[in-house]
Coordinates of C-alpha atoms in Angstrom, one line a residue:
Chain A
X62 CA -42.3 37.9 62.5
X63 CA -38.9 38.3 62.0
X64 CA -36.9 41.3 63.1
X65 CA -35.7 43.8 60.4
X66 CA -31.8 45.0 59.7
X67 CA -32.7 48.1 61.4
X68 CA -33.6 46.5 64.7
X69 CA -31.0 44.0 64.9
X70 CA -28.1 46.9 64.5
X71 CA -29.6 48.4 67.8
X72 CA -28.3 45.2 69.9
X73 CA -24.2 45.4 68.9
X74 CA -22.1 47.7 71.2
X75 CA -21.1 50.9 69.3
X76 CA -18.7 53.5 70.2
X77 CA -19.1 55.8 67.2
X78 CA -16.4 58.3 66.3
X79 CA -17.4 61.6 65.7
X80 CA -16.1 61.4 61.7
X81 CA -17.2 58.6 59.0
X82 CA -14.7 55.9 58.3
X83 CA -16.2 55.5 55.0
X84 CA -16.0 58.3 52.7
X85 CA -18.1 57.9 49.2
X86 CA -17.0 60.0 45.6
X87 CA -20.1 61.1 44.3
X88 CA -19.0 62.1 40.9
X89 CA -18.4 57.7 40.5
X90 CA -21.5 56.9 42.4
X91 CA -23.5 58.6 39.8
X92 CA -22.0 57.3 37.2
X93 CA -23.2 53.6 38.8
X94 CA -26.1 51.4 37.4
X95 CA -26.1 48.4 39.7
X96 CA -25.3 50.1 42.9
X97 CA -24.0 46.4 44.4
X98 CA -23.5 48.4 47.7
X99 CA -27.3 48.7 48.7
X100 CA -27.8 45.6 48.4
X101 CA -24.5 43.6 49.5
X102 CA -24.1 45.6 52.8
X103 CA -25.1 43.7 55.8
X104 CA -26.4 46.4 57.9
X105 CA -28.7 47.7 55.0
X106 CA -26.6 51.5 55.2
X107 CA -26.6 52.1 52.0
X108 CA -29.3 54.5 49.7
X109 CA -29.9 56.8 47.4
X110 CA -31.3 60.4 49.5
X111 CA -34.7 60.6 47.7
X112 CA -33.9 65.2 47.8
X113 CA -30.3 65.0 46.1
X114 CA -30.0 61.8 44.3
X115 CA -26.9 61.5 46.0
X116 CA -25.7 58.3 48.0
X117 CA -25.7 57.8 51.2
X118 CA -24.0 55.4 54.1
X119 CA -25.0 55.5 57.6
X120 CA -21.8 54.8 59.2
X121 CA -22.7 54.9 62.5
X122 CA -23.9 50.8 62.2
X123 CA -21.6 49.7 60.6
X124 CA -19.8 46.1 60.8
X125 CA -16.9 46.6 59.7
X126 CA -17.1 43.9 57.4
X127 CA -15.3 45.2 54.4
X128 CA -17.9 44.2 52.0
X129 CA -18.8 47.5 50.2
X130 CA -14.7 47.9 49.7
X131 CA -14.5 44.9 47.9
X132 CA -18.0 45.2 45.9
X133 CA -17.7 49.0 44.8
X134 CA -15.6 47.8 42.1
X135 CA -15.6 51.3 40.3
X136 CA -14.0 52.5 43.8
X137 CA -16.0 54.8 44.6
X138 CA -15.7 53.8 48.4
X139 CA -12.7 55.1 50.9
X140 CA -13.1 52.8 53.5
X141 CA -10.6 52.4 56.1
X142 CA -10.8 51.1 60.0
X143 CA -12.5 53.8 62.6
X144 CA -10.1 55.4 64.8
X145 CA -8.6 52.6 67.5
X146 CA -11.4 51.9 70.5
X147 CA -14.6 53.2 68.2
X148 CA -16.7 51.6 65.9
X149 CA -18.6 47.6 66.5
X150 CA -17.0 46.4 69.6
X151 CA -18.3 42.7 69.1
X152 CA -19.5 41.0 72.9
X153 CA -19.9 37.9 71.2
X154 CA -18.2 37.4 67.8
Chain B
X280 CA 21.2 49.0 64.8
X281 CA 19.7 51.2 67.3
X282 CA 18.7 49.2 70.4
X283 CA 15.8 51.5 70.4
X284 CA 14.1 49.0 68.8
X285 CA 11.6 46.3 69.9
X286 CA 12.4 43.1 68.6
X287 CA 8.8 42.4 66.9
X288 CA 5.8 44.4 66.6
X289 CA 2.4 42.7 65.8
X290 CA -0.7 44.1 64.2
X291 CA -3.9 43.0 65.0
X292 CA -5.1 40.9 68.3
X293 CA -6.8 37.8 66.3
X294 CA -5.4 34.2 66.7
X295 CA -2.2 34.7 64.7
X296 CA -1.3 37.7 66.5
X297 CA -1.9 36.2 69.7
X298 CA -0.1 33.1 68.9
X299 CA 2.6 35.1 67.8
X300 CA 3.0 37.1 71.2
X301 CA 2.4 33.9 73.0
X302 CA 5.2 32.2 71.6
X303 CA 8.0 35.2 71.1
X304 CA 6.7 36.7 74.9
X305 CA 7.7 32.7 76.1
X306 CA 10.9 33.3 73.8
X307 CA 11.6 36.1 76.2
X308 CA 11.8 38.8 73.3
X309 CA 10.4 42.0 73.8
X310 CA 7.0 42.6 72.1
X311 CA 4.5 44.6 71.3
X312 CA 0.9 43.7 69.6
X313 CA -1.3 46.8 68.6
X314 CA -5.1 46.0 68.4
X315 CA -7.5 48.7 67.3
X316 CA -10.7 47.4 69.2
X317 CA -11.5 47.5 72.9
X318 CA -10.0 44.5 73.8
X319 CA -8.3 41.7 71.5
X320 CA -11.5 39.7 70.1
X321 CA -13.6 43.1 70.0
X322 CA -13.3 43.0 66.1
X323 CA -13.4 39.4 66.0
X324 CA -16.2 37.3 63.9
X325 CA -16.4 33.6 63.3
X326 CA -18.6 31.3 62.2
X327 CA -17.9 29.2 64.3
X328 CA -16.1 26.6 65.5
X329 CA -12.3 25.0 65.8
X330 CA -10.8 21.9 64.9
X331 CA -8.4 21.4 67.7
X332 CA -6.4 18.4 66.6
X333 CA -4.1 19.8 64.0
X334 CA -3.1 22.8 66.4
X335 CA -2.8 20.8 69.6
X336 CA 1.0 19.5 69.3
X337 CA 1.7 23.0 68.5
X338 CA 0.7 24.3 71.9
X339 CA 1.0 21.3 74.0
X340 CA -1.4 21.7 76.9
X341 CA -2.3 25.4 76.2
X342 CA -5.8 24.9 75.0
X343 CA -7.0 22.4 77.9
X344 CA -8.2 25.3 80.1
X345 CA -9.5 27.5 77.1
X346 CA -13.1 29.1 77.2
X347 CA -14.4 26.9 74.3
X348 CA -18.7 26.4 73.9
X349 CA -18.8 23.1 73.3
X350 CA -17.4 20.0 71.8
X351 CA -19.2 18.9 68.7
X352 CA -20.7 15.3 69.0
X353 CA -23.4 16.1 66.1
X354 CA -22.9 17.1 62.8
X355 CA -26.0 17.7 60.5
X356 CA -26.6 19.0 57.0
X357 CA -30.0 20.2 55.9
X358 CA -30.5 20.3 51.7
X359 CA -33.6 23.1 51.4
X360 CA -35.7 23.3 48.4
X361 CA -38.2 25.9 49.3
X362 CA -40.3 24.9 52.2
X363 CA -39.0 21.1 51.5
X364 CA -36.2 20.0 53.4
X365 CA -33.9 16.6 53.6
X366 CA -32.1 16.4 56.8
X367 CA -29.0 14.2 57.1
X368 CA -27.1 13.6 60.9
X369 CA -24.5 12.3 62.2
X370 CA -23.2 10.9 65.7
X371 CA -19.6 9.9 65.5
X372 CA -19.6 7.8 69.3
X373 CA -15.8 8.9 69.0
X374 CA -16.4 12.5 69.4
X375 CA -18.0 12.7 72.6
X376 CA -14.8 11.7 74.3
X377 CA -11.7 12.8 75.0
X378 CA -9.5 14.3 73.4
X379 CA -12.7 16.3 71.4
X380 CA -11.8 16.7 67.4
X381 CA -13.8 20.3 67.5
X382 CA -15.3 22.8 69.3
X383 CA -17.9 25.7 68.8
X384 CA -16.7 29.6 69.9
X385 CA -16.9 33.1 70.4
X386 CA -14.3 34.9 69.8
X387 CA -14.8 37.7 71.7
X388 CA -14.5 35.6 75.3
X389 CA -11.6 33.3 73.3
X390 CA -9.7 35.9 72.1
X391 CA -9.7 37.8 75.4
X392 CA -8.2 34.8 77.1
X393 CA -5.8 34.3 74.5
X394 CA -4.6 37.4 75.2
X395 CA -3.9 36.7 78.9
X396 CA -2.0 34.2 78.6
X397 CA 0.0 36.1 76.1
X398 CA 0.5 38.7 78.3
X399 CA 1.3 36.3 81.2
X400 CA 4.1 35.3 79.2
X401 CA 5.5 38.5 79.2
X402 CA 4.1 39.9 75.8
X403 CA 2.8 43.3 75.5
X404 CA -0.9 43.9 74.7
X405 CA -2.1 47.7 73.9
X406 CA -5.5 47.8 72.7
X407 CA -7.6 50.8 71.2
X408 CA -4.9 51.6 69.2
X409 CA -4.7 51.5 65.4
X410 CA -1.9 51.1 63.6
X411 CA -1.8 53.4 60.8
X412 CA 1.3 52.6 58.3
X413 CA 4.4 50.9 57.9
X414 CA 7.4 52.4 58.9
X415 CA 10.4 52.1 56.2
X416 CA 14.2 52.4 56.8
X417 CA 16.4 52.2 53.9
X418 CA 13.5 50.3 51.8
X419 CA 13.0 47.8 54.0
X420 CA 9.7 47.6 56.9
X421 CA 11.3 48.6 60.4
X422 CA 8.1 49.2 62.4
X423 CA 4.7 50.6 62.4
X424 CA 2.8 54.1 62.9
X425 CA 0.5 54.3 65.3
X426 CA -1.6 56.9 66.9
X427 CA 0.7 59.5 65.3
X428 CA 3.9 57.6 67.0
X429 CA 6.3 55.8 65.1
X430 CA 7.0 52.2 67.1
X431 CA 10.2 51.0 65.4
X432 CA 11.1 47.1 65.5
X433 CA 13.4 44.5 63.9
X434 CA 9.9 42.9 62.7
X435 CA 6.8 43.4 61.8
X436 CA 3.9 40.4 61.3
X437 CA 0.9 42.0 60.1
X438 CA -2.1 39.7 61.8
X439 CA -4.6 42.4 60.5
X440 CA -7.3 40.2 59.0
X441 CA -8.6 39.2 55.9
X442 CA -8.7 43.4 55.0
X443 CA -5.4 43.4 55.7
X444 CA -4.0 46.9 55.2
X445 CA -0.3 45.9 56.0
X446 CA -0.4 43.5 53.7
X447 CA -1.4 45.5 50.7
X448 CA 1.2 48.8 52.0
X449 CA 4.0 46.5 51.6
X450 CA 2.8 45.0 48.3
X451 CA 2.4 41.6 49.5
X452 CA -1.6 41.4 49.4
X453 CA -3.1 40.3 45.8
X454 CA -6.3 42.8 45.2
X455 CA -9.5 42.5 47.0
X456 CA -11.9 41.6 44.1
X457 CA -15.6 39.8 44.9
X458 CA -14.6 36.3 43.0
X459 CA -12.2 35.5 45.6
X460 CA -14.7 36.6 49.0
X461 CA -17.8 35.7 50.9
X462 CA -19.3 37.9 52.8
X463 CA -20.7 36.2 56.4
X464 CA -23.7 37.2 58.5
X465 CA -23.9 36.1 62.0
X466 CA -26.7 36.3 64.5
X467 CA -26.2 35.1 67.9
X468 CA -29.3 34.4 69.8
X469 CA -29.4 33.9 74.0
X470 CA -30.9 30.4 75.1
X471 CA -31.0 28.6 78.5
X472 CA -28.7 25.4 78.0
X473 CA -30.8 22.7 78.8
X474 CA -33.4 24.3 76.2
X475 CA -30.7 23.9 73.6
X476 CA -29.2 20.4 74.5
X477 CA -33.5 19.2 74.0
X478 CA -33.9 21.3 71.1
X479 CA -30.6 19.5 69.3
X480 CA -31.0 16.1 71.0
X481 CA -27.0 16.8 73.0
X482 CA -26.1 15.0 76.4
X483 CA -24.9 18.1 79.1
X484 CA -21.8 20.5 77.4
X485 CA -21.9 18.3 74.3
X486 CA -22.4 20.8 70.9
X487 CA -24.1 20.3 67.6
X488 CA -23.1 22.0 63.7
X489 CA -25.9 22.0 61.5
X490 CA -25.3 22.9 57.8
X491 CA -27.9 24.2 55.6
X492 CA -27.4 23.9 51.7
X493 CA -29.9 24.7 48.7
X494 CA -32.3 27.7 48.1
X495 CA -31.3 29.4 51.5
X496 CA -29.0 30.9 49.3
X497 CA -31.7 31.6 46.2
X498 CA -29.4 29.5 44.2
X499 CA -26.0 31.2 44.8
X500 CA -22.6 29.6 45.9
X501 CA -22.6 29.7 49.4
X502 CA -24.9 28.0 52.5
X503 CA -25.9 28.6 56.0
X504 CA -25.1 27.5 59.8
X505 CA -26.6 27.1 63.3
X506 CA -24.1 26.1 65.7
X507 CA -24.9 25.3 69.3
X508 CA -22.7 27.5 72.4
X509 CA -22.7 27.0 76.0
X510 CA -25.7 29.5 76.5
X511 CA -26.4 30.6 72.9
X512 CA -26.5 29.9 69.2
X513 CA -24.9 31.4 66.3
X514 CA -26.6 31.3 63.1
X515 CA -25.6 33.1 59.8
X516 CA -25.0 32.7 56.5
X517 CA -21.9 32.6 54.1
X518 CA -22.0 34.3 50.5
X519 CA -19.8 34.7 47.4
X520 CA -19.9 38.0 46.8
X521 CA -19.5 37.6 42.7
X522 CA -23.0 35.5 42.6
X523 CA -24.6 38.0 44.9
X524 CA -23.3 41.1 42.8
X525 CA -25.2 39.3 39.4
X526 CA -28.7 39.9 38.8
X527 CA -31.9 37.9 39.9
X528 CA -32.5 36.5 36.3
X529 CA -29.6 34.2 36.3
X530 CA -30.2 32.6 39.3
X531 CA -34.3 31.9 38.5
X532 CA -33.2 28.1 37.6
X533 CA -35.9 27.0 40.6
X534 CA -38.4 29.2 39.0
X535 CA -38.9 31.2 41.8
X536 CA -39.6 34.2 40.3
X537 CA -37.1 36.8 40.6
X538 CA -37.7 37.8 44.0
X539 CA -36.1 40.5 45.9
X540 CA -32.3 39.4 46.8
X541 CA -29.9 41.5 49.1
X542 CA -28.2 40.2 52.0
X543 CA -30.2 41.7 55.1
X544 CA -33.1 39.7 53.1
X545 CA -31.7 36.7 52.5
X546 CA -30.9 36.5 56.0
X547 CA -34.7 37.3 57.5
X548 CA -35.6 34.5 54.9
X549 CA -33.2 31.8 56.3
X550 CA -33.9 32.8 59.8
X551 CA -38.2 32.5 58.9
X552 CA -38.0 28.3 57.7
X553 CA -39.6 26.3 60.1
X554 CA -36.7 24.5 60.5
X555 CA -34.8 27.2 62.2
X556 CA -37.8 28.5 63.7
X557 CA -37.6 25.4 66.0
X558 CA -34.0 26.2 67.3
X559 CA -34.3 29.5 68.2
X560 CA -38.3 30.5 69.2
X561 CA -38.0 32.1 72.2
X562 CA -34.5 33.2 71.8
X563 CA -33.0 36.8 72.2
X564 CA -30.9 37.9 70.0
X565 CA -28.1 39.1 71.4
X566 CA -25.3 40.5 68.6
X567 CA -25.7 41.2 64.6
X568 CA -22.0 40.5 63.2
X569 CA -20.5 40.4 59.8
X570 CA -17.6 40.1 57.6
X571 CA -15.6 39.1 54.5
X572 CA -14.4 35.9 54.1
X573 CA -11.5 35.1 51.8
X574 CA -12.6 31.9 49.6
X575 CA -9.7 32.0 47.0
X576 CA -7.3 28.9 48.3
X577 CA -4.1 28.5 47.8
X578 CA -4.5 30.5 44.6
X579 CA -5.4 33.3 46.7
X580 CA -2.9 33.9 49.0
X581 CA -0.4 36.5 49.7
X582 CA 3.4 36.7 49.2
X583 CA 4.1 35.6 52.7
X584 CA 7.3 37.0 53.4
X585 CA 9.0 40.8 52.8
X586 CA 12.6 42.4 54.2
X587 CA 11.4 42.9 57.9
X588 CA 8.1 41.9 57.7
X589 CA 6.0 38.0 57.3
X590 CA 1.8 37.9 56.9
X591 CA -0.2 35.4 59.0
X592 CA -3.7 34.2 59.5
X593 CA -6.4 35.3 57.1
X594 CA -4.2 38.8 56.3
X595 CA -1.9 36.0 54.4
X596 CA -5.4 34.3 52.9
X597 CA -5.4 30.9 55.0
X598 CA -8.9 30.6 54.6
X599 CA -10.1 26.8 52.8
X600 CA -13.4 27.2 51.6
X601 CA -15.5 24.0 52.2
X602 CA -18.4 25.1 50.7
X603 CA -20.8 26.0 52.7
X604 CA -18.1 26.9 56.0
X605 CA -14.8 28.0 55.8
X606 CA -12.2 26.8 57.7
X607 CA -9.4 29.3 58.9
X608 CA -9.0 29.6 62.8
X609 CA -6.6 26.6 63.0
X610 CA -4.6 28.4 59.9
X611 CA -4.4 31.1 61.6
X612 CA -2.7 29.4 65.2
X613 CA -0.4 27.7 63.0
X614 CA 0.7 30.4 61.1
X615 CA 1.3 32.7 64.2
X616 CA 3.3 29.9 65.8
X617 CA 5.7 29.5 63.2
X618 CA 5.9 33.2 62.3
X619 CA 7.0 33.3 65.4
X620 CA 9.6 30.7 65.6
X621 CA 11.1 32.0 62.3
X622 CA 11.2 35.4 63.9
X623 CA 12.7 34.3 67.3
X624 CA 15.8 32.5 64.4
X625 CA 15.6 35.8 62.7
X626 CA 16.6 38.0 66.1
X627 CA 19.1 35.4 67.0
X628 CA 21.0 35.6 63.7
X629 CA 20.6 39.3 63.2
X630 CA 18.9 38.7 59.7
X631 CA 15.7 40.3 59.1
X632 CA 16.0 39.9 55.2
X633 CA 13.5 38.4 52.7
X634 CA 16.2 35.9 52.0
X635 CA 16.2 34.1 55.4
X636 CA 12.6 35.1 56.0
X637 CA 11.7 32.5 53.2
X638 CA 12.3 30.2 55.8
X639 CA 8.8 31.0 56.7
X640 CA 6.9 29.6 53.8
X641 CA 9.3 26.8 53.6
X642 CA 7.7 25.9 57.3
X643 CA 4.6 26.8 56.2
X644 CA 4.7 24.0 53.2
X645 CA 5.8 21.2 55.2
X646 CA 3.0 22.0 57.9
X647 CA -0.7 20.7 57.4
X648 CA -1.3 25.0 57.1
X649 CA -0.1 25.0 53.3
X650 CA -0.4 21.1 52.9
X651 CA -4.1 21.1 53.5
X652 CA -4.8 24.5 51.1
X653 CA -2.9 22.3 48.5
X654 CA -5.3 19.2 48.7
X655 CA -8.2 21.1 48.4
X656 CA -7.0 23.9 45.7
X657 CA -9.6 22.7 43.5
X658 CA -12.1 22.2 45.9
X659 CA -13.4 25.9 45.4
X660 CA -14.3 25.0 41.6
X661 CA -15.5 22.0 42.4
X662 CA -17.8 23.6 44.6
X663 CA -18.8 26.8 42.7
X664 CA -20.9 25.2 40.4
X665 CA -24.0 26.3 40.7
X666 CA -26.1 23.3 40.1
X667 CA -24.9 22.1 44.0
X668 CA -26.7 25.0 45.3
X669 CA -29.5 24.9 43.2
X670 CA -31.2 21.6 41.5
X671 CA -28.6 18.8 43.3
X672 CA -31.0 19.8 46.9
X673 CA -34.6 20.2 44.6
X674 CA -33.2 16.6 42.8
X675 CA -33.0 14.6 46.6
X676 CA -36.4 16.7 47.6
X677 CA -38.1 15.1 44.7
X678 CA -36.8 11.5 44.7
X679 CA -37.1 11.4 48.5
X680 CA -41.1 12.8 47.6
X681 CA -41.1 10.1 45.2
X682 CA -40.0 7.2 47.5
X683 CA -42.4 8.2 50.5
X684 CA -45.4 8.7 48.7
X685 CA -48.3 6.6 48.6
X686 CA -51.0 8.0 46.8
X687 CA -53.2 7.1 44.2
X688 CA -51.2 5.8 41.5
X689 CA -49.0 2.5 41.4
X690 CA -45.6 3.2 42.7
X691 CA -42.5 3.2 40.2
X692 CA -39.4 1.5 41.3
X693 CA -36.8 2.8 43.7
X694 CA -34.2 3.3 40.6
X695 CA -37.0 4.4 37.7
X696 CA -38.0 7.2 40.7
X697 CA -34.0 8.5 41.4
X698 CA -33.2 8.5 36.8
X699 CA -36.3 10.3 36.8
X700 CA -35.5 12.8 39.5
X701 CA -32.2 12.7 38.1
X702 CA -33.3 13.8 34.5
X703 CA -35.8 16.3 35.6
X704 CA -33.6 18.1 37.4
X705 CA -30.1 17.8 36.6
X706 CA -29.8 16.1 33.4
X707 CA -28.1 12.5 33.4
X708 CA -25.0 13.9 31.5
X709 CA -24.2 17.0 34.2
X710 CA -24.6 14.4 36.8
X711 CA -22.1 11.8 34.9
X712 CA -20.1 15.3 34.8
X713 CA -20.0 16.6 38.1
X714 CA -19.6 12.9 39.4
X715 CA -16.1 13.1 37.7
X716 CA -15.6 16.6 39.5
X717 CA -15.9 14.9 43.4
X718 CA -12.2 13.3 42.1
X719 CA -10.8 17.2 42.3
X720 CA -11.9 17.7 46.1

């Protein structure tokens, strides 16, 4: 029984700003076969909305790991640190 | 020049940075270290744990009182071929005394203490502010923006991670592409401390690192961890991002079918084996982390060194990939301390340029920081072959079957049972092969 994604994001302390640090150019996503960003993310925030097509990051969990900035390789992502004092404040790191 | 001017500014509250303010606020010069989270050690993840002994005569005395987790006595590596596993450990009698070779830690209650002594030494610490840009004068770096200020200084040391965006503003950073990065889950699960010194086998405050190699990773470069803290455990996985961006087919050498593969997945897999299981049943967890590791070596890293401006810790890419952990923490003290020294010379002399800054990496190369990335430049293609991760741990699962078994059958002999593990699952001639390649690491 072992916990999803989903579940796990709920225990990190996060102060989320009110405007996404990530910012995605739809007119490259669709243009992308192998998507690497759903599946590489961490925090499972990346999909495809099943009404537009259109992708979609949840930025409100994320890690601030830089992964989807270095594995969009058409650079589709615009992905720069939240604003200082928001975002994943790690308790334990 | 103005006297408006600090005399350094540093970006980013990690180990470098802190070193940094450590050393110049005991230096007595005036400065100033932005860090965007909460507190220094807020955006903070490692593995992970700290070799002491090459950063102790840089700091004499300094880290005797530090909030470290524990002192490793144990070291174990687990080779996993599906629900089979080999488990090799090792006591070293030496490292249960004094002084310890390593320790396990959290950065968050580390870096936080870091910072206090940094600040008792007079250095400035302003959290939950971001530093936007660099600020240029006459082509040149000559501070930051931050918040919508500009904070003018003689220097800059950018300190800002292995992301580093002051690194790659002044040019210095080679591009972020997946061959050269891992990325690194982390889990930390809550456990009473006599619950994990039984579970491990560990005498009172004594600390265990346990390796895991083989299909954890569904055949790509990379492994996992479990490493034992005062009153938790940290347990995560490392990944190279170019193996993980390639499709399921390639990897299907343990005929496993091509399963489902993304990281969230691999990491509920790993944490399901019974051999975790044992550690952490019962266990809450307490924090989900992650982040990019730079794997590329010395190949990787970044010019060091710009007119008003050096690059330390994993911003500069002192990370050395060891397979399945990467070493960078001690890198990164190192590198903050001589930053520092240089740039304590540099205010003396008046001489911010690139020219005397090279002084920098010349310090660097005679330290064990770019000695030890120059022994172990190859280490990374040693290590990225895939058959380590993939047929070396089904190989020892097999001949280990073979030598245990009783069943039926007569038994074969100890070396007729390891050539024909061998030649199932490696071939003798990639064995011959990648014996040859151990020379390079």
């Amino acid at each position: 029984m072992t916990m999803k994604v989903e579940e796990k994001l709920t225990r990190n302390a996060i102060k989320n700003a009110k405007e996404s640090h990530i910012r995605l150019d739809q007119t490259i996503c669709r243009t992308c076969v192998e998507r690497p960003c759903i599946r590489l993310c961490p925090g499972r925030l990346y999909s495809q909305s099943e009404e537009t097509g259109e992708m979609v990051v949840e930025f409100a969990g994320c890690l601030e790991c830089g992964t989807c900035k270095i594995v969009c390789v058409r650079k589709s992502v615009s992905w720069e640190y939240p604003e200082g004092g928001f975002g994943v404040q790690y308790r334990y790191g | 020049m103005a006297d408006d001017k600090l005399d350094a500014v540093i970006v980013g509250g990690g180990l470098a940075g802190l070193a940094a303010a450590y050393c110049l606020g005991e230096a007595g010069r005036q400065v100033l270290l932005l860090e965007r989270g909460d507190e220094p050690g807020s955006k903070n993840v490692t593995g992970g744990r700290i070799y002491l002994s090459p950063i102790r005569p840089l700091l004499p005395g300094f880290f005797d009182d530090a909030p470290f987790e524990r002192h490793v006595v144990k070291e174990a590596l687990t080779m996993v071929d599906g629900r089979n596993t080999t488990l090799l450990s090792h006591v070293q009698d030496r490292w249960r005394h004094p002084p310890y070779m390593s320790y396990t830690v959290l950065r968050a209650r580390f870096d936080q203490w870091f910072s206090t002594r940094a600040m008792e030494k007079g250095a400035f610490i302003v959290p939950r502010r971001r530093v936007d840009d660099l600020l240029w004068e006459d082509g040149r770096v000559a501070g930051v923006h931050a918040g919508g200020e500009e904070i003018p200084a003689h220097m800059v040391l950018a300190a800002d991670g292995a992301l580093s965006f002051m690194a790659e503003k002044a040019h210095l950073r080679q591009p972020l592409v997946p061959s050269r990065h891992a990325v690194a889950v982390k889990e930390v699960y809550g456990l009473d401390p006599g619950a994990i010194e039984e579970r491990f086998g560990l005498d009172p405050g004594e600390g265990a690192a346990h390796l895991f190699m083989g299909s954890v990773t569904k055949g790509r470069f990379g492994g996992g961890f479990l490493y034992t803290n005062k009153e938790s455990l940290s347990l995560g996985l490392v990944l190279g991002m170019d193996d993980l961006m390639r499709g399921s087919e390639e990897f299907d050498v343990l005929k496993q079918g091509s399963e489902q593969f993304d990281v969230p997945s691999l990491m509920e897999d790993f944490e399901s084996l019974p051999e975790i299981g044992r550690y952490i049943k019962g266990a809450d967890l307490k924090e989900y982390s992650a982040h990019i590791i730079t794997e590329a070596g010395a190949g990787g890293l970044s010019r060091l060194f710009t007119d008003g401006m050096l690059v330390a810790g994993d911003a500069a890419g002192f990370a050395l990939n060891m397979g399945v952990t990467v070493r960078g923490m001690e890198f990164a003290v190192a590198s903050g301390v001589i930053a520092a020294r240089v740039i304590d010379e540099a205010l003396t002399k008046n001489d911010f340029s690139a020219q005397f800054l090279s002084l920098y990496e010349k310090r660097l190369r005679e330290s064990f920081v770019m000695k030890d990335m120059e022994t172990f430049r190859h280490t990374a293609e040693v290590l990225a072959n895939p058959r380590l991760f993939t047929v070396y741990p089904a190989c020892i699962s097999s001949l280990l079957e073979a030598v245990f078994t009783i069943g039926e059958d007569p038994r074969k002999g100890l070396y007729r049972s390891a050539m024909d593990a061998t030649k199932k699952h490696v071939g003798v001639w990639n064995a011959f092969k990648d014996f040859l390649s151990l020379r390079k690491i």
